[in-house]
mmCIF file of C-alpha atoms in Angstrom:
data_model
loop_
_atom_site.group_PDB
_atom_site.id
_atom_site.type_symbol
_atom_site.label_atom_id
_atom_site.label_comp_id
_atom_site.label_asym_id
_atom_site.label_seq_id
_atom_site.Cartn_x
_atom_site.Cartn_y
_atom_site.Cartn_z
ATOM 1 C CA MET A 181 0.000 0.000 0.000
ATOM 2 C CA SER A 182 1.192 3.504 -0.750
ATOM 3 C CA ALA A 183 2.145 5.754 2.146
ATOM 4 C CA ASN A 184 0.533 8.752 0.420
ATOM 5 C CA VAL A 185 -2.526 9.026 2.653
ATOM 6 C CA GLU A 186 -4.733 12.047 3.159
ATOM 7 C CA THR A 187 -3.817 13.294 6.626
ATOM 8 C CA THR A 188 -6.461 16.001 6.845
ATOM 9 C CA ALA A 189 -9.261 13.419 6.839
ATOM 10 C CA LEU A 190 -7.980 11.568 9.871
ATOM 11 C CA VAL A 191 -10.103 11.810 12.980
ATOM 12 C CA CYS A 192 -7.461 11.348 15.616
ATOM 13 C CA SER A 193 -6.226 12.945 18.808
ATOM 14 C CA MET A 194 -3.325 10.701 19.686
ATOM 15 C CA THR A 195 -2.124 11.303 23.222
ATOM 16 C CA SER A 196 0.433 8.653 24.042
ATOM 17 C CA GLU A 197 -1.592 5.798 22.562
ATOM 18 C CA ARG A 198 -0.124 2.457 21.498
ATOM 19 C CA LEU A 199 -0.380 0.376 18.356
ATOM 20 C CA VAL A 200 0.681 -3.204 19.060
ATOM 21 C CA TYR A 201 1.458 -5.874 16.495
ATOM 22 C CA VAL A 202 0.711 -9.380 17.795
ATOM 23 C CA THR A 203 1.817 -12.641 16.234
ATOM 24 C CA THR A 204 2.687 -16.239 17.051
ATOM 25 C CA ALA A 205 5.534 -18.272 15.621
ATOM 26 C CA TYR A 206 6.368 -21.921 15.125
ATOM 27 C CA ASN A 207 9.652 -22.642 13.351
ATOM 28 C CA GLU A 208 9.765 -19.150 11.829
ATOM 29 C CA SER A 209 13.419 -18.362 12.465
ATOM 30 C CA LEU A 210 13.865 -17.264 8.843
ATOM 31 C CA ASN A 211 10.908 -14.888 8.993
ATOM 32 C CA LEU A 212 10.883 -13.205 12.409
ATOM 33 C CA GLU A 213 13.514 -10.518 11.846
ATOM 34 C CA GLU A 214 12.024 -9.544 8.491
ATOM 35 C CA LEU A 215 8.576 -9.472 10.088
ATOM 36 C CA HIS A 216 9.789 -7.162 12.861
ATOM 37 C CA THR A 217 11.519 -4.869 10.373
ATOM 38 C CA ARG A 218 8.478 -4.631 8.114
ATOM 39 C CA CYS A 219 6.165 -3.963 11.061
ATOM 40 C CA ARG A 220 8.455 -1.153 12.167
ATOM 41 C CA GLN A 221 8.473 0.279 8.644
ATOM 42 C CA ALA A 222 4.679 0.055 8.407
ATOM 43 C CA PHE A 223 4.410 1.823 11.757
ATOM 44 C CA GLU A 224 6.554 4.691 10.463
ATOM 45 C CA GLN A 225 4.253 5.011 7.430
ATOM 46 C CA ILE A 226 1.301 5.234 9.811
ATOM 47 C CA ARG A 227 3.046 7.958 11.831
ATOM 48 C CA GLU A 228 3.640 9.931 8.633
ATOM 49 C CA ALA A 229 -0.120 9.872 8.002
ATOM 50 C CA LEU A 230 -0.951 11.316 11.446
ATOM 51 C CA PRO A 231 -1.256 15.014 12.281
ATOM 52 C CA ASN A 232 0.365 14.260 15.665
ATOM 53 C CA PRO A 233 2.774 11.358 15.052
ATOM 54 C CA ASP A 234 4.486 11.689 18.440
ATOM 55 C CA GLY A 235 1.258 10.619 20.128
ATOM 56 C CA LEU A 236 1.434 7.054 18.779
ATOM 57 C CA GLU A 237 3.806 4.471 20.262
ATOM 58 C CA PHE A 238 4.940 1.181 18.747
ATOM 59 C CA GLY A 239 4.566 -2.163 20.463
ATOM 60 C CA MET A 240 4.948 -5.777 19.406
ATOM 61 C CA VAL A 241 4.273 -9.152 21.045
ATOM 62 C CA ILE A 242 5.744 -12.309 19.512
ATOM 63 C CA ALA A 243 4.801 -15.671 21.024
ATOM 64 C CA ASP A 244 7.041 -18.626 20.172
ATOM 65 C CA ASN A 245 5.145 -21.925 20.235
ATOM 66 C CA ASN A 246 8.030 -24.103 21.429
ATOM 67 C CA SER A 247 9.727 -24.100 18.035
ATOM 68 C CA SER A 248 12.214 -26.813 17.193
ATOM 69 C CA ASP A 249 14.410 -24.481 15.124
ATOM 70 C CA GLU A 250 16.249 -21.275 16.108
ATOM 71 C CA SER A 251 13.094 -19.146 16.416
ATOM 72 C CA LEU A 252 13.546 -18.578 20.141
ATOM 73 C CA THR A 253 17.150 -17.437 19.640
ATOM 74 C CA VAL A 254 16.051 -15.021 16.922
ATOM 75 C CA LEU A 255 13.253 -13.760 19.174
ATOM 76 C CA GLN A 256 15.718 -13.128 21.987
ATOM 77 C CA ARG A 257 17.889 -11.144 19.574
ATOM 78 C CA ILE A 258 14.926 -9.009 18.494
ATOM 79 C CA VAL A 259 13.928 -8.336 22.115
ATOM 80 C CA SER A 260 17.481 -7.359 23.010
ATOM 81 C CA LYS A 261 17.545 -4.772 20.217
ATOM 82 C CA ASP A 262 14.028 -3.358 20.511
ATOM 83 C CA PRO A 263 12.676 -2.473 23.986
ATOM 84 C CA GLN A 264 9.146 -2.192 22.564
ATOM 85 C CA VAL A 265 9.022 -5.911 21.766
ATOM 86 C CA ILE A 266 7.783 -8.530 24.250
ATOM 87 C CA GLY A 267 8.672 -12.143 23.602
ATOM 88 C CA ILE A 268 6.706 -15.116 24.931
ATOM 89 C CA ALA A 269 8.380 -18.524 25.098
ATOM 90 C CA ASN A 270 5.746 -21.255 25.413
ATOM 91 C CA SER A 271 6.780 -24.479 27.117
ATOM 92 C CA SER A 272 4.750 -26.516 24.552
ATOM 93 C CA ASN A 273 3.168 -26.055 21.152
ATOM 94 C CA TYR A 274 -0.298 -24.886 22.188
ATOM 95 C CA GLY A 275 -1.378 -24.114 18.626
ATOM 96 C CA PRO A 276 -1.621 -20.672 17.039
ATOM 97 C CA GLU A 277 -5.019 -19.785 18.525
ATOM 98 C CA ALA A 278 -4.369 -20.368 22.230
ATOM 99 C CA SER A 279 -0.924 -18.850 21.835
ATOM 100 C CA ALA A 280 -2.358 -15.797 20.044
ATOM 101 C CA VAL A 281 -4.969 -15.190 22.744
ATOM 102 C CA ASN A 282 -2.257 -15.333 25.394
ATOM 103 C CA ALA A 283 -0.274 -12.816 23.350
ATOM 104 C CA PHE A 284 -3.367 -10.574 23.200
ATOM 105 C CA ARG A 285 -3.352 -10.493 27.006
ATOM 106 C CA HIS A 286 0.218 -9.198 27.001
ATOM 107 C CA ALA A 287 -0.444 -6.460 24.463
ATOM 108 C CA GLY A 288 -0.970 -4.148 27.414
ATOM 109 C CA ASP A 289 -3.167 -1.087 27.409
ATOM 110 C CA CYS A 290 -3.082 -0.688 23.623
ATOM 111 C CA SER A 291 -5.487 1.521 21.681
ATOM 112 C CA LEU A 292 -5.191 -0.533 18.497
ATOM 113 C CA MET A 293 -3.945 -4.064 17.942
ATOM 114 C CA ILE A 294 -2.837 -5.678 14.690
ATOM 115 C CA CYS A 295 -3.109 -9.465 14.595
ATOM 116 C CA LEU A 296 -1.113 -11.146 11.829
ATOM 117 C CA CYS A 297 0.739 -14.356 10.989
ATOM 118 C CA SER A 298 4.505 -14.528 11.346
ATOM 119 C CA ASP A 299 4.988 -16.434 8.081
ATOM 120 C CA LEU A 300 4.824 -13.158 6.063
ATOM 121 C CA GLN A 301 1.697 -14.351 4.224
ATOM 122 C CA ASP A 302 -0.131 -11.505 5.949
ATOM 123 C CA PRO A 303 1.717 -8.405 4.665
ATOM 124 C CA PRO A 304 2.511 -6.005 7.545
ATOM 125 C CA GLU A 305 2.215 -3.139 5.046
ATOM 126 C CA GLN A 306 -1.541 -3.789 4.958
ATOM 127 C CA SER A 307 -1.715 -2.454 8.523
ATOM 128 C CA VAL A 308 -1.213 1.070 7.209
ATOM 129 C CA GLU A 309 -4.562 0.994 5.428
ATOM 130 C CA MET A 310 -6.193 -0.733 8.411
ATOM 131 C CA VAL A 311 -5.146 1.876 10.954
ATOM 132 C CA VAL A 312 -5.948 4.797 8.663
ATOM 133 C CA ARG A 313 -9.434 3.373 7.979
ATOM 134 C CA LEU A 314 -10.149 3.161 11.713
ATOM 135 C CA LEU A 315 -8.789 6.627 12.413
ATOM 136 C CA GLN A 316 -10.908 8.053 9.615
ATOM 137 C CA ASP A 317 -14.126 6.650 11.057
ATOM 138 C CA ASN A 318 -14.634 6.436 14.818
ATOM 139 C CA SER A 319 -17.905 4.576 14.278
ATOM 140 C CA LYS A 320 -15.963 1.490 13.138
ATOM 141 C CA ASP A 321 -14.412 -0.786 15.731
ATOM 142 C CA ALA A 322 -12.302 -3.123 13.584
ATOM 143 C CA VAL A 323 -10.869 -3.803 10.150
ATOM 144 C CA LEU A 324 -11.043 -7.427 9.007
ATOM 145 C CA ALA A 325 -8.713 -8.488 6.207
ATOM 146 C CA VAL A 326 -10.324 -11.029 3.883
ATOM 147 C CA LYS A 327 -8.224 -13.053 1.474
ATOM 148 C CA SER A 328 -9.196 -12.443 -2.149
ATOM 149 C CA ARG A 329 -6.518 -14.904 -3.153
ATOM 150 C CA SER A 330 -5.267 -17.770 -0.960
ATOM 151 C CA ALA A 331 -1.983 -19.587 -1.196
ATOM 152 C CA GLY A 332 -1.955 -23.200 -2.356
ATOM 153 C CA GLY A 333 -3.389 -25.243 -5.212
ATOM 154 C CA PRO A 334 -6.990 -25.282 -6.515
ATOM 155 C CA MET A 335 -8.042 -28.222 -4.306
ATOM 156 C CA LEU A 336 -6.687 -26.581 -1.159
ATOM 157 C CA GLN A 337 -8.333 -23.269 -2.039
ATOM 158 C CA MET A 338 -11.672 -25.007 -2.653
ATOM 159 C CA ALA A 339 -11.378 -26.816 0.687
ATOM 160 C CA ARG A 340 -10.696 -23.495 2.418
ATOM 161 C CA ARG A 341 -13.713 -21.827 0.803
ATOM 162 C CA THR A 342 -15.938 -24.725 1.874
ATOM 163 C CA TYR A 343 -14.560 -24.541 5.406
ATOM 164 C CA TYR A 344 -15.113 -20.791 5.660
ATOM 165 C CA LYS A 345 -18.734 -21.129 4.494
ATOM 166 C CA ALA A 346 -19.365 -23.923 7.016
ATOM 167 C CA LEU A 347 -17.691 -21.847 9.707
ATOM 168 C CA GLY A 348 -19.963 -18.905 8.953
ATOM 169 C CA TYR A 349 -23.058 -21.099 9.036
ATOM 170 C CA SER A 350 -22.083 -22.662 12.360
ATOM 171 C CA SER A 351 -21.795 -19.252 14.041
ATOM 172 C CA ARG A 352 -24.995 -17.841 15.521
ATOM 173 C CA LEU A 353 -24.342 -14.358 14.167
ATOM 174 C CA GLN A 354 -22.989 -15.702 10.852
ATOM 175 C CA GLN A 355 -20.376 -12.963 10.853
ATOM 176 C CA VAL A 356 -17.302 -14.997 9.953
ATOM 177 C CA PRO A 357 -16.485 -13.671 6.461
ATOM 178 C CA SER A 358 -15.310 -16.208 3.906
ATOM 179 C CA GLY A 359 -11.532 -15.858 3.677
ATOM 180 C CA PHE A 360 -11.041 -14.306 7.123
ATOM 181 C CA HIS A 361 -8.565 -16.049 9.426
ATOM 182 C CA GLY A 362 -7.853 -13.383 12.055
ATOM 183 C CA PHE A 363 -5.681 -10.857 10.231
ATOM 184 C CA GLY A 364 -6.983 -7.430 11.135
ATOM 185 C CA CYS A 365 -6.852 -4.291 13.259
ATOM 186 C CA TYR A 366 -8.951 -4.074 16.437
ATOM 187 C CA ARG A 367 -9.778 -1.364 18.923
ATOM 188 C CA LYS A 368 -9.159 -1.933 22.618
ATOM 189 C CA GLU A 369 -12.815 -2.688 23.418
ATOM 190 C CA VAL A 370 -12.909 -5.362 20.700
ATOM 191 C CA VAL A 371 -9.805 -7.042 22.110
ATOM 192 C CA GLU A 372 -11.417 -7.117 25.542
ATOM 193 C CA GLU A 373 -14.555 -8.663 24.048
ATOM 194 C CA ILE A 374 -12.480 -11.269 22.181
ATOM 195 C CA LEU A 375 -10.847 -12.350 25.431
ATOM 196 C CA ARG A 376 -14.240 -12.557 27.133
ATOM 197 C CA TYR A 377 -15.662 -14.754 24.364
ATOM 198 C CA TRP A 378 -12.566 -16.953 24.476
ATOM 199 C CA ASP A 379 -12.785 -17.418 28.245
ATOM 200 C CA GLU A 380 -16.528 -18.003 28.388
ATOM 201 C CA SER A 381 -17.199 -20.111 25.290
ATOM 202 C CA GLY A 382 -15.780 -22.965 23.285
ATOM 203 C CA MET A 383 -15.622 -20.949 20.065
ATOM 204 C CA ASN A 384 -12.455 -20.788 18.009
ATOM 205 C CA LEU A 385 -10.527 -17.539 17.681
ATOM 206 C CA ARG A 386 -12.029 -16.533 14.340
ATOM 207 C CA MET A 387 -15.538 -16.764 15.763
ATOM 208 C CA CYS A 388 -14.546 -14.903 18.916
ATOM 209 C CA ILE A 389 -13.151 -12.081 16.782
ATOM 210 C CA ALA A 390 -16.097 -11.957 14.376
ATOM 211 C CA ASN A 391 -18.678 -11.958 17.166
ATOM 212 C CA SER A 392 -16.768 -9.234 19.044
ATOM 213 C CA CYS A 393 -16.803 -6.796 16.118
ATOM 214 C CA HIS A 394 -20.065 -4.860 15.959
ATOM 215 C CA SER A 395 -19.217 -2.432 13.141
ATOM 216 C CA PRO A 396 -16.215 -3.790 11.226
ATOM 217 C CA VAL A 397 -14.792 -2.692 7.892
ATOM 218 C CA LEU A 398 -13.870 -5.429 5.413
ATOM 219 C CA ILE A 399 -10.848 -5.046 3.165
ATOM 220 C CA HIS A 400 -9.414 -7.556 0.703
ATOM 221 C CA TYR A 401 -5.831 -8.592 0.147
ATOM 222 C CA ARG A 402 -3.922 -11.206 -1.802
ATOM 223 C CA GLN A 403 -2.219 -13.720 0.431
ATOM 224 C CA ALA A 404 1.372 -14.419 -0.487
ATOM 225 C CA ASP A 405 2.677 -17.970 -0.803
ATOM 226 C CA ARG A 406 4.576 -19.363 2.172
ATOM 227 C CA THR A 407 8.233 -19.669 1.244
ATOM 228 C CA ARG A 408 9.850 -20.311 4.629
ATOM 229 C CA GLY A 409 8.887 -21.734 7.998
ATOM 230 C CA THR A 410 6.579 -24.513 9.195
ATOM 231 C CA SER A 411 2.892 -24.360 10.042
ATOM 232 C CA SER A 412 1.732 -25.371 13.522
ATOM 233 C CA TYR A 413 -0.822 -27.650 11.834
ATOM 234 C CA ARG A 414 0.693 -30.333 9.650
ATOM 235 C CA GLY A 415 -0.916 -33.162 7.710
ATOM 236 C CA ALA A 416 -4.079 -34.366 9.432
ATOM 237 C CA GLY A 417 -3.758 -31.486 11.889
ATOM 238 C CA TYR A 418 -5.530 -29.169 9.444
ATOM 239 C CA ALA A 419 -8.558 -31.462 9.159
ATOM 240 C CA LEU A 420 -8.703 -32.132 12.902
ATOM 241 C CA GLU A 421 -8.555 -28.433 13.734
ATOM 242 C CA ALA A 422 -11.277 -27.662 11.167
ATOM 243 C CA ILE A 423 -13.570 -30.330 12.650
ATOM 244 C CA ARG A 424 -12.892 -29.109 16.188
ATOM 245 C CA ALA A 425 -13.618 -25.512 15.197
ATOM 246 C CA LEU A 426 -16.907 -26.406 13.527
ATOM 247 C CA LEU A 427 -18.123 -28.619 16.368
ATOM 248 C CA SER A 428 -17.202 -26.040 19.005
ATOM 249 C CA ALA A 429 -19.043 -23.237 17.215
ATOM 250 C CA ASP A 430 -21.696 -21.373 19.173
ATOM 251 C CA ALA A 431 -24.580 -22.490 16.953
ATOM 252 C CA ALA A 432 -23.260 -25.749 15.506
ATOM 253 C CA ALA A 433 -25.209 -28.099 17.804
ATOM 254 C CA SER A 434 -28.576 -26.385 17.493
ATOM 255 C CA ARG A 435 -28.346 -25.829 13.745
ATOM 256 C CA LEU A 436 -27.297 -29.424 13.148
ATOM 257 C CA ALA A 437 -30.213 -30.594 15.290
ATOM 258 C CA LEU A 438 -32.634 -28.246 13.547
ATOM 259 C CA THR A 439 -31.416 -29.482 10.160
ATOM 260 C CA ILE A 440 -31.898 -33.119 11.160
ATOM 261 C CA GLY A 441 -35.262 -32.305 12.714
ATOM 262 C CA GLY A 442 -36.397 -30.390 9.639
ATOM 263 C CA PHE A 443 -35.468 -33.206 7.281
ATOM 264 C CA GLY A 444 -37.102 -35.708 9.650
ATOM 265 C CA ILE A 445 -40.398 -33.794 9.653
ATOM 266 C CA LEU A 446 -40.269 -33.363 5.869
ATOM 267 C CA PHE A 447 -39.613 -37.079 5.361
ATOM 268 C CA ALA A 448 -42.462 -38.018 7.730
ATOM 269 C CA PHE A 449 -44.861 -35.641 5.947
ATOM 270 C CA MET A 450 -43.972 -36.939 2.482
ATOM 271 C CA MET A 451 -44.348 -40.559 3.557
ATOM 272 C CA ALA A 452 -47.693 -39.810 5.219
ATOM 273 C CA VAL A 453 -49.006 -38.121 2.051
ATOM 274 C CA PHE A 454 -47.776 -41.016 -0.088
ATOM 275 C CA LEU A 455 -49.426 -43.634 2.121
ATOM 276 C CA LEU A 456 -52.685 -41.691 2.302
ATOM 277 C CA ALA A 457 -52.829 -41.178 -1.461
ATOM 278 C CA ASN A 458 -52.002 -44.827 -2.071
ATOM 279 C CA TYR A 459 -54.727 -45.921 0.338
ATOM 280 C CA LEU A 460 -57.409 -43.589 -1.065
ATOM 281 C CA SER A 461 -56.659 -44.655 -4.636
ATOM 282 C CA GLY A 462 -57.385 -48.260 -3.744
ATOM 283 C CA ASN A 463 -53.883 -49.438 -4.670
ATOM 284 C CA SER A 464 -52.995 -50.295 -1.114
ATOM 285 C CA ARG A 465 -53.496 -53.795 0.205
ATOM 286 C CA TYR A 466 -53.294 -52.680 3.779
ATOM 287 C CA GLU A 467 -56.153 -53.612 6.050
ATOM 288 C CA GLY A 468 -58.232 -50.856 7.576
ATOM 289 C CA GLY A 469 -56.429 -48.871 10.241
ATOM 290 C CA ILE A 470 -52.878 -49.822 9.241
ATOM 291 C CA PRO A 471 -52.211 -46.681 7.171
ATOM 292 C CA THR A 472 -53.424 -44.569 10.086
ATOM 293 C CA VAL A 473 -51.055 -46.316 12.468
ATOM 294 C CA MET A 474 -48.132 -45.892 10.064
ATOM 295 C CA ALA A 475 -48.964 -42.215 9.598
ATOM 296 C CA LEU A 476 -49.053 -41.710 13.354
ATOM 297 C CA VAL A 477 -45.675 -43.420 13.694
ATOM 298 C CA LEU A 478 -44.189 -41.120 11.055
ATOM 299 C CA VAL A 479 -45.708 -38.023 12.649
ATOM 300 C CA SER A 480 -44.334 -39.173 15.993
ATOM 301 C CA PHE A 481 -40.888 -39.565 14.396
ATOM 302 C CA GLY A 482 -41.066 -36.020 13.054
ATOM 303 C CA LEU A 483 -42.138 -34.607 16.404
ATOM 304 C CA GLN A 484 -39.259 -36.434 18.109
ATOM 305 C CA MET A 485 -36.819 -34.825 15.673
ATOM 306 C CA LEU A 486 -38.312 -31.406 16.399
ATOM 307 C CA THR A 487 -38.143 -32.009 20.147
ATOM 308 C CA MET A 488 -34.493 -33.033 19.852
ATOM 309 C CA ALA A 489 -33.739 -29.811 17.982
ATOM 310 C CA VAL A 490 -35.472 -27.590 20.561
ATOM 311 C CA VAL A 491 -33.868 -29.353 23.525
ATOM 312 C CA SER A 492 -30.461 -29.201 21.849
ATOM 313 C CA ARG A 493 -30.783 -25.455 21.407
ATOM 314 C CA GLN A 494 -31.540 -25.011 25.100
ATOM 315 C CA ILE A 495 -28.695 -27.279 26.124
ATOM 316 C CA GLU A 496 -26.432 -25.109 23.994
ATOM 317 C CA GLY A 497 -26.724 -22.338 26.579
ATOM 318 C CA LEU A 498 -25.241 -24.636 29.195
ATOM 319 C CA ARG A 499 -22.549 -25.820 26.793
ATOM 320 C CA LEU A 500 -21.148 -22.338 26.197
ATOM 321 C CA SER A 501 -18.710 -22.453 29.083
ATOM 322 C CA GLY A 502 -15.546 -23.562 27.379
ATOM 323 C CA PHE A 503 -12.545 -25.170 28.993
ATOM 324 C CA ARG A 504 -9.139 -23.922 27.957
ATOM 325 C CA PRO A 505 -5.853 -25.508 28.953
ATOM 326 C CA LYS A 506 -3.560 -23.386 31.105
ATOM 327 C CA LEU A 507 -0.522 -22.204 29.180
ATOM 328 C CA ARG A 508 2.920 -22.375 30.714
ATOM 329 C CA TYR A 509 5.354 -19.820 29.350
ATOM 330 C CA SER A 510 8.040 -17.284 30.177
ATOM 331 C CA LEU A 511 8.168 -13.635 29.182
ATOM 332 C CA MET A 512 11.160 -12.030 27.516
ATOM 333 C CA ARG A 513 11.680 -8.305 27.853
ATOM 334 C CA GLN A 514 14.718 -6.138 27.505
ATOM 335 C CA SER A 515 16.344 -6.209 30.939
ATOM 336 C CA GLN A 516 13.822 -8.450 32.710
ATOM 337 C CA ASN A 517 12.409 -11.980 32.734
ATOM 338 C CA SER A 518 9.083 -13.095 34.192
ATOM 339 C CA ASN A 519 7.586 -16.508 34.685
ATOM 340 C CA ASP A 520 3.963 -17.624 34.863
#
């Protein structure tokens, strides 16, 4: 994105506010330093677009997910050079979502937070447009970046599109845009709401973010191909995570039950009409009363399906108290270490 942004249109009164970039890493030793540099450069472009650039401070939180390469060493080097960077060293690979939420908690009292992947597929330069869009319109609380082009082959892209549509359907608010995986810019109140959803529900991070944004702006970007590093999900891990995310969605149980119940009632009705028509036409060899009994059985089946759907929806309210594993990690700051 170009840095030539109209500064006069910005609605902003920056008074020592912070913009924090948050990311997680797993075997990203070849990407982390470039990521940090590009985030710093994007931040400087944002400052150039502000009428009061001294009022905005830079921050960055990088959570290492127990990488098996030199990522932690690289992270320590970045922290030692930049006092505005906080490093998190997880004792295990908790996955990008749990690790990202923990990083959100350590973003501090930030006014705006940029969430992005450390594999450089989410271009840090896109944050310039995100921040400017939010500063131009105080009525918007977030900017969600939607992929107009995904990395990978046609089959993988089709699988992703199918997953995103299913993910949107399984969310009660149906706000998960197709192609959105978390990359975006969020105001402080949205971050607080994301953490509340995460703590109080079993929803995945994308759903927590989407349901926390009440007036978001959608922008599109082309995702770059991954050239270096290793994903936290490998092989069957992608499929297992997708299934877990769909089943843990806030409306998945009730909508699945309602779908089954709806088809059950439709099937019972069609069979009842068929049996009645067959009986009235004289083509049935059933003795008197048998069609009535069969129709009652089918109606009973349909009502049972409907009852299951209604009960499932009420049980859903009790189910929305998720359990999250406790993360063990250590913090890395310039001149201090903390343990949790």
